[in-house]
Amino acid sequence: MFDPSSRYHGLPNRLHRRSDGREYVYKARRLIRDDAAVPASHEVTVGADERLDTIAARELGDPLAFWRIADANPTLDPFALVEPGTTLKIPSLDHDCAQVDE
């Protein structure tokens, strides 16, 4: 259903059954682990006019992997991640910073 590079790939389906009998299938939530648990392969310092997708393209070889960098550097304001001078943890592509909501 989802591309293998998607953050939703591999998430289990869940079933919600309403009181009227209707059923809805949905994907389990991804919960981001505590950032202390995220091993970084390396770190980079954000330069002027950089975006997460361009950093992901340069550092991970895939601009669509921007979400991996966002997951490894949790913040409530994603624009704070690309402030010039910010140090970002770059996770390896084989590490998932999220866990499935049980």
mmCIF file of C-alpha atoms in Angstrom:
data_model
loop_
_atom_site.group_PDB
_atom_site.id
_atom_site.type_symbol
_atom_site.label_atom_id
_atom_site.label_comp_id
_atom_site.label_asym_id
_atom_site.label_seq_id
_atom_site.Cartn_x
_atom_site.Cartn_y
_atom_site.Cartn_z
ATOM 1 C CA MET A 1 0.000 0.000 0.000
ATOM 2 C CA PHE A 2 2.817 2.427 0.869
ATOM 3 C CA ASP A 3 6.128 2.835 -0.939
ATOM 4 C CA PRO A 4 9.003 1.107 0.930
ATOM 5 C CA SER A 5 10.628 4.504 1.573
ATOM 6 C CA SER A 6 7.465 5.872 3.224
ATOM 7 C CA ARG A 7 7.318 6.460 6.969
ATOM 8 C CA TYR A 8 4.037 4.492 6.915
ATOM 9 C CA HIS A 9 5.422 1.401 5.163
ATOM 10 C CA GLY A 10 5.215 -1.652 7.391
ATOM 11 C CA LEU A 11 2.832 -0.170 9.938
ATOM 12 C CA PRO A 12 0.176 -2.683 10.941
ATOM 13 C CA ASN A 13 -3.477 -2.125 10.191
ATOM 14 C CA ARG A 14 -5.898 -1.573 13.031
ATOM 15 C CA LEU A 15 -9.658 -2.060 13.025
ATOM 16 C CA HIS A 16 -12.184 0.296 14.573
ATOM 17 C CA ARG A 17 -15.684 -1.103 14.945
ATOM 18 C CA ARG A 18 -18.431 1.442 15.589
ATOM 19 C CA SER A 19 -21.453 0.733 17.743
ATOM 20 C CA ASP A 20 -23.591 0.594 14.584
ATOM 21 C CA GLY A 21 -21.424 -2.259 13.254
ATOM 22 C CA ARG A 22 -19.514 -0.296 10.618
ATOM 23 C CA GLU A 23 -15.819 -1.080 10.522
ATOM 24 C CA TYR A 24 -12.915 1.146 9.564
ATOM 25 C CA VAL A 25 -9.391 -0.020 8.875
ATOM 26 C CA TYR A 26 -6.594 2.419 9.659
ATOM 27 C CA LYS A 27 -2.828 2.403 10.142
ATOM 28 C CA ALA A 28 -1.357 2.270 13.630
ATOM 29 C CA ARG A 29 0.182 5.518 14.873
ATOM 30 C CA ARG A 30 3.909 6.128 14.711
ATOM 31 C CA LEU A 31 5.238 7.429 18.012
ATOM 32 C CA ILE A 32 8.640 9.095 17.979
ATOM 33 C CA ARG A 33 11.059 7.709 20.549
ATOM 34 C CA ASP A 34 12.929 9.909 22.990
ATOM 35 C CA ASP A 35 15.678 11.654 21.017
ATOM 36 C CA ALA A 36 18.310 10.273 23.411
ATOM 37 C CA ALA A 37 17.556 6.814 21.992
ATOM 38 C CA VAL A 38 18.270 7.850 18.402
ATOM 39 C CA PRO A 39 21.755 6.903 17.249
ATOM 40 C CA ALA A 40 23.077 9.451 14.773
ATOM 41 C CA SER A 41 25.394 8.298 12.013
ATOM 42 C CA HIS A 42 26.709 11.861 11.981
ATOM 43 C CA GLU A 43 25.699 15.470 12.524
ATOM 44 C CA VAL A 44 25.489 18.456 10.196
ATOM 45 C CA THR A 45 25.138 22.176 10.736
ATOM 46 C CA VAL A 46 22.337 23.841 8.797
ATOM 47 C CA GLY A 47 23.462 26.541 6.385
ATOM 48 C CA ALA A 48 21.585 29.526 5.016
ATOM 49 C CA ASP A 49 18.515 28.769 2.871
ATOM 50 C CA GLU A 50 18.660 24.999 3.461
ATOM 51 C CA ARG A 51 15.561 22.803 3.688
ATOM 52 C CA LEU A 52 15.113 19.336 5.167
ATOM 53 C CA ASP A 53 14.590 17.784 1.735
ATOM 54 C CA THR A 54 17.838 19.230 0.362
ATOM 55 C CA ILE A 55 19.729 18.140 3.474
ATOM 56 C CA ALA A 56 18.220 14.642 3.141
ATOM 57 C CA ALA A 57 19.209 14.502 -0.531
ATOM 58 C CA ARG A 58 22.786 15.456 0.289
ATOM 59 C CA GLU A 59 23.222 13.412 3.478
ATOM 60 C CA LEU A 60 20.973 10.395 2.867
ATOM 61 C CA GLY A 61 20.813 10.333 -0.928
ATOM 62 C CA ASP A 62 17.032 10.725 -0.980
ATOM 63 C CA PRO A 63 15.091 13.981 -0.591
ATOM 64 C CA LEU A 64 11.985 11.994 0.404
ATOM 65 C CA ALA A 65 13.860 10.766 3.492
ATOM 66 C CA PHE A 66 13.487 14.220 5.088
ATOM 67 C CA TRP A 67 11.115 12.684 7.631
ATOM 68 C CA ARG A 68 13.950 10.543 9.025
ATOM 69 C CA ILE A 69 15.877 13.702 9.896
ATOM 70 C CA ALA A 70 12.744 15.272 11.396
ATOM 71 C CA ASP A 71 12.126 12.140 13.491
ATOM 72 C CA ALA A 72 15.724 12.128 14.772
ATOM 73 C CA ASN A 73 15.500 15.790 15.808
ATOM 74 C CA PRO A 74 12.126 16.132 17.527
ATOM 75 C CA THR A 75 10.670 19.592 17.897
ATOM 76 C CA LEU A 76 7.195 21.049 17.911
ATOM 77 C CA ASP A 77 8.250 23.562 15.257
ATOM 78 C CA PRO A 78 9.719 21.834 12.179
ATOM 79 C CA PHE A 79 10.929 25.180 10.834
ATOM 80 C CA ALA A 80 13.258 25.395 13.845
ATOM 81 C CA LEU A 81 15.189 22.467 12.361
ATOM 82 C CA VAL A 82 16.360 24.543 9.409
ATOM 83 C CA GLU A 83 17.439 27.673 11.262
ATOM 84 C CA PRO A 84 20.992 28.451 10.091
ATOM 85 C CA GLY A 85 23.521 27.223 12.641
ATOM 86 C CA THR A 86 21.278 24.437 13.987
ATOM 87 C CA THR A 87 23.040 21.101 14.483
ATOM 88 C CA LEU A 88 21.016 18.168 13.155
ATOM 89 C CA LYS A 89 21.441 14.498 13.951
ATOM 90 C CA ILE A 90 21.465 12.464 10.743
ATOM 91 C CA PRO A 91 20.218 8.908 11.368
ATOM 92 C CA SER A 92 21.201 5.953 9.250
ATOM 93 C CA LEU A 93 18.645 4.859 6.662
ATOM 94 C CA ASP A 94 18.214 1.484 8.365
ATOM 95 C CA HIS A 95 17.213 3.013 11.710
ATOM 96 C CA ASP A 96 13.600 3.936 12.416
ATOM 97 C CA CYS A 97 13.145 6.543 15.144
ATOM 98 C CA ALA A 98 9.508 5.610 15.672
ATOM 99 C CA GLN A 99 7.665 2.839 17.397
ATOM 100 C CA VAL A 100 4.187 1.517 16.760
ATOM 101 C CA ASP A 101 1.412 2.567 19.101
ATOM 102 C CA GLU A 102 0.177 -0.635 20.707
#
